[in-house]
Structure formats: structure tokens, C-alpha cells
Tab-separated table of C-alpha atoms and ligand atoms in Angstrom:
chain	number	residue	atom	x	y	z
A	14	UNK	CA	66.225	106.115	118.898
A	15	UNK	CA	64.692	103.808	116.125
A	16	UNK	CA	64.813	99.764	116.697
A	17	UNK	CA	64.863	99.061	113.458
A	18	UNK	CA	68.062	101.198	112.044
A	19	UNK	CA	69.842	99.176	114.954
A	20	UNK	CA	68.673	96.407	113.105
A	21	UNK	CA	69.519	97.188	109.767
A	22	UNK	CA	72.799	98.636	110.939
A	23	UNK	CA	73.698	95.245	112.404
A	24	UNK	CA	72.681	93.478	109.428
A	25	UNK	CA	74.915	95.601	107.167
A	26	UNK	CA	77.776	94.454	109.999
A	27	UNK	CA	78.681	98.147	111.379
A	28	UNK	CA	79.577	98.848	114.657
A	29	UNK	CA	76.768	99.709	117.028
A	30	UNK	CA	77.747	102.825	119.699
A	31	UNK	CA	76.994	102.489	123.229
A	32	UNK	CA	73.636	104.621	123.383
A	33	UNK	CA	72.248	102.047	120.538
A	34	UNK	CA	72.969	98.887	122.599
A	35	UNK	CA	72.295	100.081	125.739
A	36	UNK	CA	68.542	101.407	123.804
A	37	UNK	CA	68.304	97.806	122.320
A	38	UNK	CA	68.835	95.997	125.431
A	39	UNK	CA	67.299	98.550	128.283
A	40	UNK	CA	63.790	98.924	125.435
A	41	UNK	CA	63.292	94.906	125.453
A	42	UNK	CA	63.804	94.897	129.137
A	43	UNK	CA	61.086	97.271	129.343
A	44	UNK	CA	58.727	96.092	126.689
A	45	UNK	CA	59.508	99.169	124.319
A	46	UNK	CA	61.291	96.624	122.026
A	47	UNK	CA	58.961	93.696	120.867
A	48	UNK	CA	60.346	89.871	121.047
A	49	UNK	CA	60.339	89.537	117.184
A	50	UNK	CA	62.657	93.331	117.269
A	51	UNK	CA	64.865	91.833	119.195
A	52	UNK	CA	65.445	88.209	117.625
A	53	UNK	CA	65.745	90.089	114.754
A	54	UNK	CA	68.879	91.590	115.805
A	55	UNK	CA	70.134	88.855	117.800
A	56	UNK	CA	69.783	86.733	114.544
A	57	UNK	CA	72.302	90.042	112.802
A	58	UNK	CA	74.283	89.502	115.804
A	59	UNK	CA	74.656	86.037	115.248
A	60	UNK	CA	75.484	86.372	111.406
A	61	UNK	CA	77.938	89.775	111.491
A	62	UNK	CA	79.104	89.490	115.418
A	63	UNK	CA	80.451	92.050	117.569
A	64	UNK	CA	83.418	93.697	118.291
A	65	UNK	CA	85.452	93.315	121.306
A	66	UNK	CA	84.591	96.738	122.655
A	67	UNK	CA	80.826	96.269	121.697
A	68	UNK	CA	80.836	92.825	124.022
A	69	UNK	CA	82.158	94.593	126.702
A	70	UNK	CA	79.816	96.954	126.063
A	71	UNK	CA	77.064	94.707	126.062
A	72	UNK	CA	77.872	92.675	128.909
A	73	UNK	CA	78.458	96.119	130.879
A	74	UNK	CA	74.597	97.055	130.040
A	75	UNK	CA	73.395	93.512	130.697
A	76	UNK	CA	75.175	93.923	133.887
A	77	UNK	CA	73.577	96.626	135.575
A	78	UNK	CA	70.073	95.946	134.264
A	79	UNK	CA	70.011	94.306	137.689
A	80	UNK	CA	71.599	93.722	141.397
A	81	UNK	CA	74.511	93.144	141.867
A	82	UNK	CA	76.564	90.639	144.787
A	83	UNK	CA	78.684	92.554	147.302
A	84	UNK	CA	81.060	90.025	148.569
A	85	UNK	CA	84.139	92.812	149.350
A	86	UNK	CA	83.720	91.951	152.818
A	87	UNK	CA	84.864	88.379	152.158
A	88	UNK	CA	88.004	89.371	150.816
A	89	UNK	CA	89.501	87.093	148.043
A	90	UNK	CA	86.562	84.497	146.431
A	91	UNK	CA	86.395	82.208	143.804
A	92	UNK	CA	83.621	80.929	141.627
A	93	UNK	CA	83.725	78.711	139.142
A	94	UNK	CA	81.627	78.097	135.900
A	95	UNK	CA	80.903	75.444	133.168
A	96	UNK	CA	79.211	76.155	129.806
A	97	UNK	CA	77.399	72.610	130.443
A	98	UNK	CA	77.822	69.585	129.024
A	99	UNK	CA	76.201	65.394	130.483
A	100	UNK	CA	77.263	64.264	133.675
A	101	UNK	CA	78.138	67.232	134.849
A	102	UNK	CA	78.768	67.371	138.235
A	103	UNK	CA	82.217	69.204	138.611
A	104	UNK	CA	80.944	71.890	140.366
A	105	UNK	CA	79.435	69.762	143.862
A	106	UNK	CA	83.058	68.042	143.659
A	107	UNK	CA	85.189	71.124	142.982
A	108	UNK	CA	83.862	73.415	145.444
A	109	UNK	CA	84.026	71.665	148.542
A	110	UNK	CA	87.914	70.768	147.569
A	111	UNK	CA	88.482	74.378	147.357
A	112	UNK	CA	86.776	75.133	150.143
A	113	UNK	CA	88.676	72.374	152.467
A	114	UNK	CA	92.284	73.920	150.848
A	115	UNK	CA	91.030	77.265	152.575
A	116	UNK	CA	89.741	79.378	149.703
A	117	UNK	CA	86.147	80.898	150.027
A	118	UNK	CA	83.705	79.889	146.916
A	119	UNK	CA	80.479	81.793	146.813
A	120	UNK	CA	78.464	80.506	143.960
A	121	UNK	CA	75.138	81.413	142.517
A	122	UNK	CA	73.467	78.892	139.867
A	123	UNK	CA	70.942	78.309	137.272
A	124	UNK	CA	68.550	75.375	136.678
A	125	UNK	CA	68.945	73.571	133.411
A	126	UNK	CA	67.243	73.510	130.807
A	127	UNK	CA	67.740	70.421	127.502
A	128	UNK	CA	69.833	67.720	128.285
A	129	UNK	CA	72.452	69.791	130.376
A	130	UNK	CA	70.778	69.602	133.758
A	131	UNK	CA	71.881	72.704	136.364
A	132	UNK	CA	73.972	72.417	139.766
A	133	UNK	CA	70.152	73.416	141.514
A	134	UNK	CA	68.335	71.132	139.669
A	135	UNK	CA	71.173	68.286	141.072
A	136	UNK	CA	70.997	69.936	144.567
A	137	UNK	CA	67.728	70.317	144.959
A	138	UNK	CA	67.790	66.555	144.368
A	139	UNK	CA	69.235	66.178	148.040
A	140	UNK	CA	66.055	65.735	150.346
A	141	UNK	CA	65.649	69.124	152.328
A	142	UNK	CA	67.846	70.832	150.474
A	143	UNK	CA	67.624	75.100	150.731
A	144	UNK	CA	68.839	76.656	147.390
A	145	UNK	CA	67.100	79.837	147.989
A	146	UNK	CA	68.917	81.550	150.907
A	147	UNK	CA	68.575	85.773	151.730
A	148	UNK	CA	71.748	87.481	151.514
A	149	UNK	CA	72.919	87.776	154.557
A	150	UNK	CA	72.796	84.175	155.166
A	151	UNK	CA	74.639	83.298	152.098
A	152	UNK	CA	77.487	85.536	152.980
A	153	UNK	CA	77.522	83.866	156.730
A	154	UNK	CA	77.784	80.585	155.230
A	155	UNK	CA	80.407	81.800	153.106
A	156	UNK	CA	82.483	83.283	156.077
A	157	UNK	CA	81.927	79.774	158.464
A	158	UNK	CA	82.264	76.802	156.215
A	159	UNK	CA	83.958	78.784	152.999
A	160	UNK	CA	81.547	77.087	150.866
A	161	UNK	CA	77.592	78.508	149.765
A	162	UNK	CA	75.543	77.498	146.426
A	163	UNK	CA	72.317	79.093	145.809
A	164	UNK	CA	70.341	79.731	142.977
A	165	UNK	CA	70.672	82.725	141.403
A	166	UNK	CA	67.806	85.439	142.255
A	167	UNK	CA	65.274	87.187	139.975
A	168	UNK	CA	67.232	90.389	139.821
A	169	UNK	CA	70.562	89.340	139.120
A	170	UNK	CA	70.971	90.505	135.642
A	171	UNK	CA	67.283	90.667	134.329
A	172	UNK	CA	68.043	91.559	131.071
A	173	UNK	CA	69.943	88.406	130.272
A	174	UNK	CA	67.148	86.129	131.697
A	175	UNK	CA	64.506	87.416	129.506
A	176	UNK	CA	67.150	87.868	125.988
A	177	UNK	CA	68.476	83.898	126.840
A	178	UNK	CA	64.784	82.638	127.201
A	179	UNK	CA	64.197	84.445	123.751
A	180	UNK	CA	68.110	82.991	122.309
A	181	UNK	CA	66.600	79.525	123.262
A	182	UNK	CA	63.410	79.678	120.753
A	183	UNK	CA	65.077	81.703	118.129
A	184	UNK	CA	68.457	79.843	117.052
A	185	UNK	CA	70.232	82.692	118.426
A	186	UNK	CA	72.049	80.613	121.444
A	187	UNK	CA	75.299	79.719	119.285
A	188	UNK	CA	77.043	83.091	119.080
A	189	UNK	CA	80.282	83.309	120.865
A	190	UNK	CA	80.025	87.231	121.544
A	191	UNK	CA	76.093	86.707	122.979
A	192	UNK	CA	77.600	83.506	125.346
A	193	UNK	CA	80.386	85.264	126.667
A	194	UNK	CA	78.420	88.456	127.343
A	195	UNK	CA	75.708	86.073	128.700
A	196	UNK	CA	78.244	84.435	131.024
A	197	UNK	CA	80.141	86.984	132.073
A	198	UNK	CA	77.270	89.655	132.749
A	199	UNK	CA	76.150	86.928	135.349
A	200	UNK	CA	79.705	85.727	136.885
A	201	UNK	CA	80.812	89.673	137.528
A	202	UNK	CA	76.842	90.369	138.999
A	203	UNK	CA	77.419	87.622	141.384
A	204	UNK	CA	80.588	89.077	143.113
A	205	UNK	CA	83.402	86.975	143.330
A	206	UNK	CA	87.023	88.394	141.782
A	207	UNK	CA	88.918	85.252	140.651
A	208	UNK	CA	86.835	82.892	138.328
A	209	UNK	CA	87.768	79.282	136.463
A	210	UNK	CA	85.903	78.549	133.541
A	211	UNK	CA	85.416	74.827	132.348
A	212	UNK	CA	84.527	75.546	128.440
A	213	UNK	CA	83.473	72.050	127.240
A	214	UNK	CA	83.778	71.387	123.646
A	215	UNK	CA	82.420	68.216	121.699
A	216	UNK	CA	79.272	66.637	120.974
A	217	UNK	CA	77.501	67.380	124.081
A	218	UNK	CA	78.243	70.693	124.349
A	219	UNK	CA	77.250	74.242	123.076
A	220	UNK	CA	80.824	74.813	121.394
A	221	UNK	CA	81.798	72.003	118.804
A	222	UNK	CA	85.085	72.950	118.237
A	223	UNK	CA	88.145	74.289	119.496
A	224	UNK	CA	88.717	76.830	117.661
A	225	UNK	CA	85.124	78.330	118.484
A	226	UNK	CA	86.453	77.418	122.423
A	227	UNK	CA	89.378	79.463	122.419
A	228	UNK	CA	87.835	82.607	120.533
A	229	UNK	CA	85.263	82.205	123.773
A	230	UNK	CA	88.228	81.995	126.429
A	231	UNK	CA	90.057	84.926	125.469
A	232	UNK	CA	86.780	87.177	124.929
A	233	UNK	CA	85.577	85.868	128.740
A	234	UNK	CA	89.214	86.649	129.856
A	235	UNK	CA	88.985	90.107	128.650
A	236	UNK	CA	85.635	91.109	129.657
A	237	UNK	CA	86.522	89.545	133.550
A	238	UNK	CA	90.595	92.033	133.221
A	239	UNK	CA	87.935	94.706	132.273
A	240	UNK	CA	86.324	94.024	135.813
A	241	UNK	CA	89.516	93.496	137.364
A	242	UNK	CA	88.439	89.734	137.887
A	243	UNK	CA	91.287	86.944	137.211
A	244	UNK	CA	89.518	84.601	134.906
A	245	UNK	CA	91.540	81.148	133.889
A	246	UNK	CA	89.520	79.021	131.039
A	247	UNK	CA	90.185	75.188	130.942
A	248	UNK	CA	89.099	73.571	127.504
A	249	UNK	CA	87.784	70.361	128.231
A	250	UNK	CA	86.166	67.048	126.676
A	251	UNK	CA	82.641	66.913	125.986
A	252	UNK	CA	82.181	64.223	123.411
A	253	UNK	CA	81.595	61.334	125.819
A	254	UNK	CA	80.026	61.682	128.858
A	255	UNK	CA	81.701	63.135	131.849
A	256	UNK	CA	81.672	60.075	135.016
A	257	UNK	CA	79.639	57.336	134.981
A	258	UNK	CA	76.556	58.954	135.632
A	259	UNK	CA	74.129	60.869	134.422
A	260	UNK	CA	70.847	62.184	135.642
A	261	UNK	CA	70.192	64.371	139.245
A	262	UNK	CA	70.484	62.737	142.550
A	263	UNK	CA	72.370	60.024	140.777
A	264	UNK	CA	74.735	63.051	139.727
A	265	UNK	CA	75.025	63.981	143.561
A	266	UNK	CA	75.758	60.453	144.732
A	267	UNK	CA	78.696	60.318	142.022
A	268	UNK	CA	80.136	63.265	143.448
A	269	UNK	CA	80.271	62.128	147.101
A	270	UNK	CA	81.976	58.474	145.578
A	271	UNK	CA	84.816	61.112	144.071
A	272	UNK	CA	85.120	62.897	147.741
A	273	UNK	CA	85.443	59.361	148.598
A	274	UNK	CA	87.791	58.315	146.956
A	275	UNK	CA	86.602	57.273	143.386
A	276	UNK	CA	89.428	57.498	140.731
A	277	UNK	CA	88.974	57.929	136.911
A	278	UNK	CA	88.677	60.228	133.990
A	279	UNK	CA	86.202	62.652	136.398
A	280	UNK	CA	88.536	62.548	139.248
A	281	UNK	CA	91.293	63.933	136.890
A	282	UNK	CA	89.551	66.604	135.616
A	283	UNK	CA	88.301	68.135	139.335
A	284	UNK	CA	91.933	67.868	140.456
A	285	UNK	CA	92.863	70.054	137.242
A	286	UNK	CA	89.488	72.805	138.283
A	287	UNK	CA	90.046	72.789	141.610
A	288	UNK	CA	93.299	72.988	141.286
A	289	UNK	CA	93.400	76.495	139.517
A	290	UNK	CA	90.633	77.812	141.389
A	291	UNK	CA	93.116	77.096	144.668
A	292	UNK	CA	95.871	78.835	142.792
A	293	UNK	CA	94.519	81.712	141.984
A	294	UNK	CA	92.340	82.258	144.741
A	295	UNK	CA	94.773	81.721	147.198
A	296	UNK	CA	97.917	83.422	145.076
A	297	UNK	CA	100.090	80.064	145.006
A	298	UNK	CA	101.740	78.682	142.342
A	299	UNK	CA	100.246	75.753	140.075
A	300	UNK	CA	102.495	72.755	141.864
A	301	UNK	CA	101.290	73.967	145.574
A	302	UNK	CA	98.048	74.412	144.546
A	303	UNK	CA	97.683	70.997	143.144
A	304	UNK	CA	99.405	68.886	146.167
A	305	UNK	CA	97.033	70.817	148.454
A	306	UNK	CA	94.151	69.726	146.196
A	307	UNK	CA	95.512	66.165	145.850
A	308	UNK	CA	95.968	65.745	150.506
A	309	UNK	CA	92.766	67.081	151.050
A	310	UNK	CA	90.565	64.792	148.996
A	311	UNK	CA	93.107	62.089	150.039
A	312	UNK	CA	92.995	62.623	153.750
A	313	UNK	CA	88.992	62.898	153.394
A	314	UNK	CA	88.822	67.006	154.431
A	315	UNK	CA	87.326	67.396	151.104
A	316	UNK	CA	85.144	64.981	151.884
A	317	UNK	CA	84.059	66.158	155.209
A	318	UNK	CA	83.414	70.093	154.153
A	319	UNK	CA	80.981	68.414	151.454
A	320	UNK	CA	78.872	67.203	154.289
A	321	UNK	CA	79.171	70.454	156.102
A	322	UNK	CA	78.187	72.176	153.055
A	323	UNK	CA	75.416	70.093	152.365
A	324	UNK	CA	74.044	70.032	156.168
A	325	UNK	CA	74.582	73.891	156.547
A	326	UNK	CA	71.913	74.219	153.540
A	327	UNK	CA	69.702	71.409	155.368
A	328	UNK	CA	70.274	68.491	153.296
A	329	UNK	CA	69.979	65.046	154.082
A	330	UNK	CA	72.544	63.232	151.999
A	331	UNK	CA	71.236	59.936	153.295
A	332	UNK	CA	67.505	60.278	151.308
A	333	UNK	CA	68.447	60.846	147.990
A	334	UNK	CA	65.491	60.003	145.935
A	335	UNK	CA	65.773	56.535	143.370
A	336	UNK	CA	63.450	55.738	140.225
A	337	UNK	CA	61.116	52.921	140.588
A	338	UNK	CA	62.539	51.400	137.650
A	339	UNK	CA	65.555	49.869	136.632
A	340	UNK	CA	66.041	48.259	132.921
A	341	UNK	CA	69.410	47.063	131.978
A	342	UNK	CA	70.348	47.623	128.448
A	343	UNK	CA	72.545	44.942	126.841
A	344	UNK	CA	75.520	44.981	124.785
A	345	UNK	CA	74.282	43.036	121.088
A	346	UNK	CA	78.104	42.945	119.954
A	347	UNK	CA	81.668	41.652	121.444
A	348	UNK	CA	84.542	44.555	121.039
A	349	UNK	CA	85.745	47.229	122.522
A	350	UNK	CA	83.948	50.323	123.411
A	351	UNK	CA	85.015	52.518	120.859
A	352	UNK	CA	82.736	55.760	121.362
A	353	UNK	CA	79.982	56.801	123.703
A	354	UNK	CA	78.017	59.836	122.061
A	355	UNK	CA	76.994	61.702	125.165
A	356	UNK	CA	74.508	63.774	123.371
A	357	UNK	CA	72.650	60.964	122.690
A	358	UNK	CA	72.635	59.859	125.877
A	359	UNK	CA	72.080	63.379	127.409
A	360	UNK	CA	68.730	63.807	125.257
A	361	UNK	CA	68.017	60.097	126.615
A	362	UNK	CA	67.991	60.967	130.210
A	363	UNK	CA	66.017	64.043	129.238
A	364	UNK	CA	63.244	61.310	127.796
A	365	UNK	CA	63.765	59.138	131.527
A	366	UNK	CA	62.598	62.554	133.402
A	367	UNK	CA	66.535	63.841	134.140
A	368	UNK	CA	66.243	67.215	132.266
A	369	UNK	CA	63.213	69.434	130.629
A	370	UNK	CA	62.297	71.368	128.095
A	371	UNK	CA	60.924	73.985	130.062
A	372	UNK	CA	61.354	75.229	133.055
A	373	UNK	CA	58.047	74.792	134.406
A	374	UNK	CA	58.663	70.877	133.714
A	375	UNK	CA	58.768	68.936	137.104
A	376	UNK	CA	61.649	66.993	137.295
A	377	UNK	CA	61.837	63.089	138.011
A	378	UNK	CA	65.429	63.337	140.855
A	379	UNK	CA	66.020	59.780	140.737
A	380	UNK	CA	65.947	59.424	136.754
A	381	UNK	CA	69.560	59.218	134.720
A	382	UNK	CA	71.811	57.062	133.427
A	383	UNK	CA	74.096	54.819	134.685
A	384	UNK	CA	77.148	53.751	132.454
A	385	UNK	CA	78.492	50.416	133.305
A	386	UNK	CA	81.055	50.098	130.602
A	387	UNK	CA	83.423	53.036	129.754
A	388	UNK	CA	85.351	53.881	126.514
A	389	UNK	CA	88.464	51.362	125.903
A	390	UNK	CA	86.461	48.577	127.974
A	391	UNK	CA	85.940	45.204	126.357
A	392	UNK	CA	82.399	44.141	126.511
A	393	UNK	CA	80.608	40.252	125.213
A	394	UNK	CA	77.221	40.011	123.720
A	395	UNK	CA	74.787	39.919	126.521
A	396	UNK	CA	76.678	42.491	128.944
A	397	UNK	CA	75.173	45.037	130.911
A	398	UNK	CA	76.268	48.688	129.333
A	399	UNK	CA	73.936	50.618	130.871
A	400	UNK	CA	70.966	50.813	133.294
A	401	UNK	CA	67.961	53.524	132.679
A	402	UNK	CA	66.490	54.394	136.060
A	403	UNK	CA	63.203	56.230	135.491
A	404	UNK	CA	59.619	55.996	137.001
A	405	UNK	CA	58.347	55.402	133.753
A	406	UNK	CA	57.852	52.057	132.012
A	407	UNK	CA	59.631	51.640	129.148
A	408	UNK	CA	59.216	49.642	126.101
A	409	UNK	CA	61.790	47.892	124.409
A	410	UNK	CA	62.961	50.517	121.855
A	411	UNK	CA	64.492	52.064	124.885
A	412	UNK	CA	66.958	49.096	125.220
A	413	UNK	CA	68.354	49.529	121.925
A	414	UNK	CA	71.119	51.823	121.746
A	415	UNK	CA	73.173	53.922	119.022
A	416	UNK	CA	74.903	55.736	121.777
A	417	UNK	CA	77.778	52.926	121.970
A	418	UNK	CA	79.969	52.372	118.940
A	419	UNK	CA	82.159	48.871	119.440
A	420	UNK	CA	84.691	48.121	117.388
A	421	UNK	CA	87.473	45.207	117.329
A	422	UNK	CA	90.124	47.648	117.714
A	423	UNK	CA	90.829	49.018	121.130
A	424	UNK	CA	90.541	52.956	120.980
A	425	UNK	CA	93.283	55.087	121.939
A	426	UNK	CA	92.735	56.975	125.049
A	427	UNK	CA	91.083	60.916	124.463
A	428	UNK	CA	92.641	63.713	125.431
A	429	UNK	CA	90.619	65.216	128.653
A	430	UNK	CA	91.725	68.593	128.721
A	431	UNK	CA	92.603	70.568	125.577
A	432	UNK	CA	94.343	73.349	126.810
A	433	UNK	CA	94.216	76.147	129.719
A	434	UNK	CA	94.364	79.787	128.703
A	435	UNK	CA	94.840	82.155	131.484
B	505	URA	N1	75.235	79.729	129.241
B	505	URA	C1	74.865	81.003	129.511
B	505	URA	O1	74.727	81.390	130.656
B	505	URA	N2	74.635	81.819	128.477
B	505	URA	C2	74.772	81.455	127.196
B	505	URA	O2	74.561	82.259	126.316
B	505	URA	C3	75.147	80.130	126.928
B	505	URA	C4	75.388	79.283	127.979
């Protein structure tokens, strides 16, 4: 088989069979197919697409270019997934809700790379913290507390960690066939058969629109009936930031103030996750599902099986790490908080230590964002609207914002979640 008649099939937008695919994919795992080969037709890919049956396809090959997760033992498990967006933190609050409502979640995640910081990189914030469990262990934890995170190992689905690393330096990232091949590939490798999907649209997020976000729900939907795995997609928010903070162990300590309690735009949208992870994991409808959701972070069992989860993986909750620094960034105008661009503020963080652009990048755990003001709040000149925690020092340009647009109108409320397609 030739590389480059793949190529310059794709690029004249034909339909590529299953022997050419699986050559593509299988030859750049192997070195056979060179890095510029292979952008090449990832760039085709990006401007002709795919086909439905060539996605499943694809995510089929990606699939068992590695190991895959054997949790049949566990009997009905839910995972959930989010295609990133700032602040976050969904998945340390969601999981342990499910959990405490009886439903088993066995989740393997990825560090983050850009603004979008990963569920390790926030966990591995917790002092003591074990992300990198052996099998058997996972699936223990799994049985006794209903709850494991680790990160995901070397071999599950190789051939997507070495084609996303190349996505990520070519421009080849935004194509909705190559994310929901990308996504899925992983989700069905790591095992569990019911999955919610949190596809964030907006600013900070890899899909702008919504149009773009349902196109990527149905095509995830479809490739999980293929693997007999329920998949529900919520289509959620991401122009302004999601919570109040942003940034890794200040992430984590934003997540335990929602198990304890903490109400608010964040809140809302964990009830909604959790909510549909509960009913489809544990087959009841919407309304029972979502009271069950509702009592247990109420009555604090939510609460408590996030401490279980995070002592069974040896964390100590009580030493999160803080920055050394603290600067307090001033409103220069009376109004109301009109807008809060959280890719600006994501790429910020980035620039306090938060996120990296590589993964070999150490990260600084206490660094973020903290958002005193939210959208709709009135603010003076002079007011606190943010603090920058870092253990850099800072000179004043970082005190001057564009992130916060004030107006004298007071803005009307945004929707949080667009729409769920199951
Ligand atoms: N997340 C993934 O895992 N893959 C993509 O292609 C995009 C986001």
C-alpha cells in the first residue's frame, strides 16, 4: 500500500476503505509512515472529513492499536468525559456524587496540556496523591468505595497518543470526525458501558459553536451504540469561566466547597452530569435520578465518599499546596459585569504556572485564578475582581485586565446548558 495515494485520495475527498486507514494509522504507529505523511493527511482529513462509517472505522483501528480495560466483572459502570474547557473541575465533583447514589465510576484521565488543565494534573495537586495505580488495584477500589481515577497508561490506545501529539503542532486538532474518533477510541479502551459527555462550546473551548457541538454528539453517540455503550452528550457553556476558580489545587479546593455545600452556576451544572450519569448507570428515570443526586450532596454522603476517594488513593486533602504570591487586580470602572472571556483568563493562569505548553513543563499546584466578582455582579472603581496566585512576581501589566467587560446595563443571565442529546 502507497502513503501517498491515501493522501491524494483524501485530498480529492473519496472515501478511504478499511485496509487504507487501518495502513495509514498502524504505518505511523510503527514508523513506516513519516510525521510530515501523516499531517499531510490529517490536514485532507481536516479539509474533506470523513464519513460516518470511515470514523467508526477509524476509531475501531485506533482502538485496538493498544490494551484495552476489562471491567465486565464490575457489572454496570459509568465514566464520564469533558472536551475541556477553564475551571474545570466537574469531574472531582461529579464522580464522588455518583459514586455516593450507588453507581460504580471507573475513570482513566489525561494531563492537560494549553490552558485546559487535566483531572491528574488537579489531582496530583493533592499532597500524596497516587494517580498511577496497577490494575488490579484500580478495579478493587472500584468494587469497595465505587469510585477510582487514574491516569491513563502508556498502552491504552497508542496510536492516538502519538497522532494527537502530532494534531497539536499541525492545526489538525479542530476536526470533528478526528475528536470524536480521538475521544471515543479512548472512552471504549478504558472499559466502562454507559458514558456522559460534557461537550463545552464557547470561547474557551475546542468547539465554538453549536452547531459544530451537536454534529460531535451524535457522531460520539454512534460510535459508543456501535460498542454497545449508552453515551448521553450534554452541551454546555464555555464562554465564561466555569466556578470561581481556576488553576490546580485551587481547582480541588473548589470542588470540596461544592460537596460542601457551595451553590451557584457550577453546582447546577454537576447536578445536571451527575444526574444522567446516575440515570443511566443505574437504569432510573431522569426525576429519580436527580432527587438521589440532589439528598446525597445535601445530606453530605457525597461529601464523605470524596474523602474516601481521595484517602483510598493516599491523599491528604488537608496540604494542598498555595502560591507564595497573591496580587489583587482592581476593577478601573463602576458597572456591571457584563462578560468574563475565560480564554483569556485560561491562557492567563497558563502564564501564573496553572497549565503548560508541554508536557514535560513542571507545573506550579498552587497557581490559578481566583474570580471574586461573577457575571451580573455590580462592581465600584477600586474593587477587588480577581486575585493571581503564582510564585512568580509579577509586574504591573499583569493587573490590567481585558478579560472583564463592564457595562451600565445589567446582563441577562446565560444559558448554562444548551441542550442534551441522548
Ligand atoms: N480531546 C481528545 O481526547 N481528543 C481530541 O481530539 C480533542 C480533545
Amino acid at each position: 500500500m502507497n502513503i501517498i495515494e491515501i493522501i491524494n485520495k483524501k485530498r480529492l475527498g473519496k472515501i478511504l476503505t478499511k485496509e487504507e486507514i487501518n495502513y495509514a494509522v498502524n504505518g505511523y504507529l510503527s514508523g513506516e509512515v513519516k510525521d510530515y505523511q501523516m499531517s499531510s493527511l490529517l490536514m485532507a482529513i481536516v479539509l474533506k472529513g470523513l464519513t460516518d462509517h470511515e470514523i467508526i472505522t477509524l476509531t475501531e483501528i485506533m482502538l485496538n492499536s493498544g490494551e484495552k480495560l476489562d471491567l465486565s466483572n464490575l457489572g454496570s459502570v459509568v465514566d464520564k468525559h469533558s472536551t475541556g474547557g477553564v475551571g474545570d473541575k466537574t469531574t472531582l465533583i461529579v464522580s464522588p456524587i455518583v459514586a455516593s447514589c450507588g453507581a460504580r465510576v471507573a475513570k482513566m484521565s489525561g494531563k492537560g496540556l494549553g490552558h485546559t488543565g487535566g483531572t491528574i494534573d488537579k489531582l496530583e495537586s493533592i499532597p500524596g496523591f497516587k494517580v498511577n495505580l496497577d490494575e488490579q488495584t484500580f478495579l478493587e477500589q472500584v468494587k469497595k468505595v465505587g469510585l477510582a481515577i487514574v491516569s491513563q497508561t502508556a498502552n491504552l490506545v497508542p496510536a492516538d497518543k502519538k497522532i494527537y501529539a502530532l494534531r497539536d503542532v499541525t492545526g489538525t486538532v479542530e476536526s470533528i470526525p478526528l475528536i470524536a474518533s480521538s475521544i471515543m477510541s479512548k472512552k471504549i479502551a478504558s472499559g466502562a458501558n454507559n458514558l456522559v459527555i460534557d461537550v463545552k462550546v464557547g470561547r474557551g473551548a475546542l468547539i465554538k459553536n453549536l452547531k459544530d457541538a451537536r454534529k460531535l454528539a451524535h457522531l460520539m453517540i454512534k460510535i459508543g451504540s456501535s460498542h454497545q455503550i449508552k453515551v448521553v452528550c450534554l452541551l454546555t457553556n464555555m464562554d465564561i469561566p466555569l466556578g470561581n476558580n481556576i488553576g490546580n489545587a485551587l481547582e480541588v479546593r473548589e470542588a470540596e466547597e461544592v460537596l460542601q455545600g457551595k451553590k451557584g452556576n457550577l453546582t447546577d451544572l454537576c447536578i445536571e452530569i451527575a444526574t444522567q450519569m446516575v440515570h443511566l448507570s443505574l437504569n432510573i428515570s431522569v426525576a429519580d435520578a436527580k432527587k438521589l443526586v440532589q439528598e446525597n450532596l445535601k445530606n453530605g454522603s457525597a461529601y464523605q465518599k470524596f474523602l474516601e476517594f481521595i484517602k483510598a488513593q493516599q491523599g491528604d486533602i488537608n496540604a494542598l499546596p498555595e502560591s507564595t504570591y497573591h496580587y489583587e487586580v482592581k476593577s478601573t470602572k463602576k458597572g456591571y459585569i457584563n462578560d468574563i472571556n475565560a480564554l483569556t483568563l485560561g491562557e492567563l493562569s497558563m502564564q501564573l504556572g496553572a497549565g503548560r505548553m508541554n508536557l514535560t513543563e513542571k507545573l506550579d499546584y498552587g497557581a490559578g485564578i481566583t474570580l471574586k466578582k461573577e457575571v451580573g455582579d455590580m462592581v465600584e472603581v477600586g474593587d477587588t475582581i480577581m486575585i493571581l496566585h503564582t510564585n512568580k512576581v509579577l509586574d504591573n501589566d499583569f493587573l490590567k485586565t481585558s478579560a472583564f467587560v463592564i457595562t451600565r446595563v445589567k446582563p441577562k443571565p446565560l444559558p448554562l446548558i444548551y441542550e442534551v442529546i441522548e
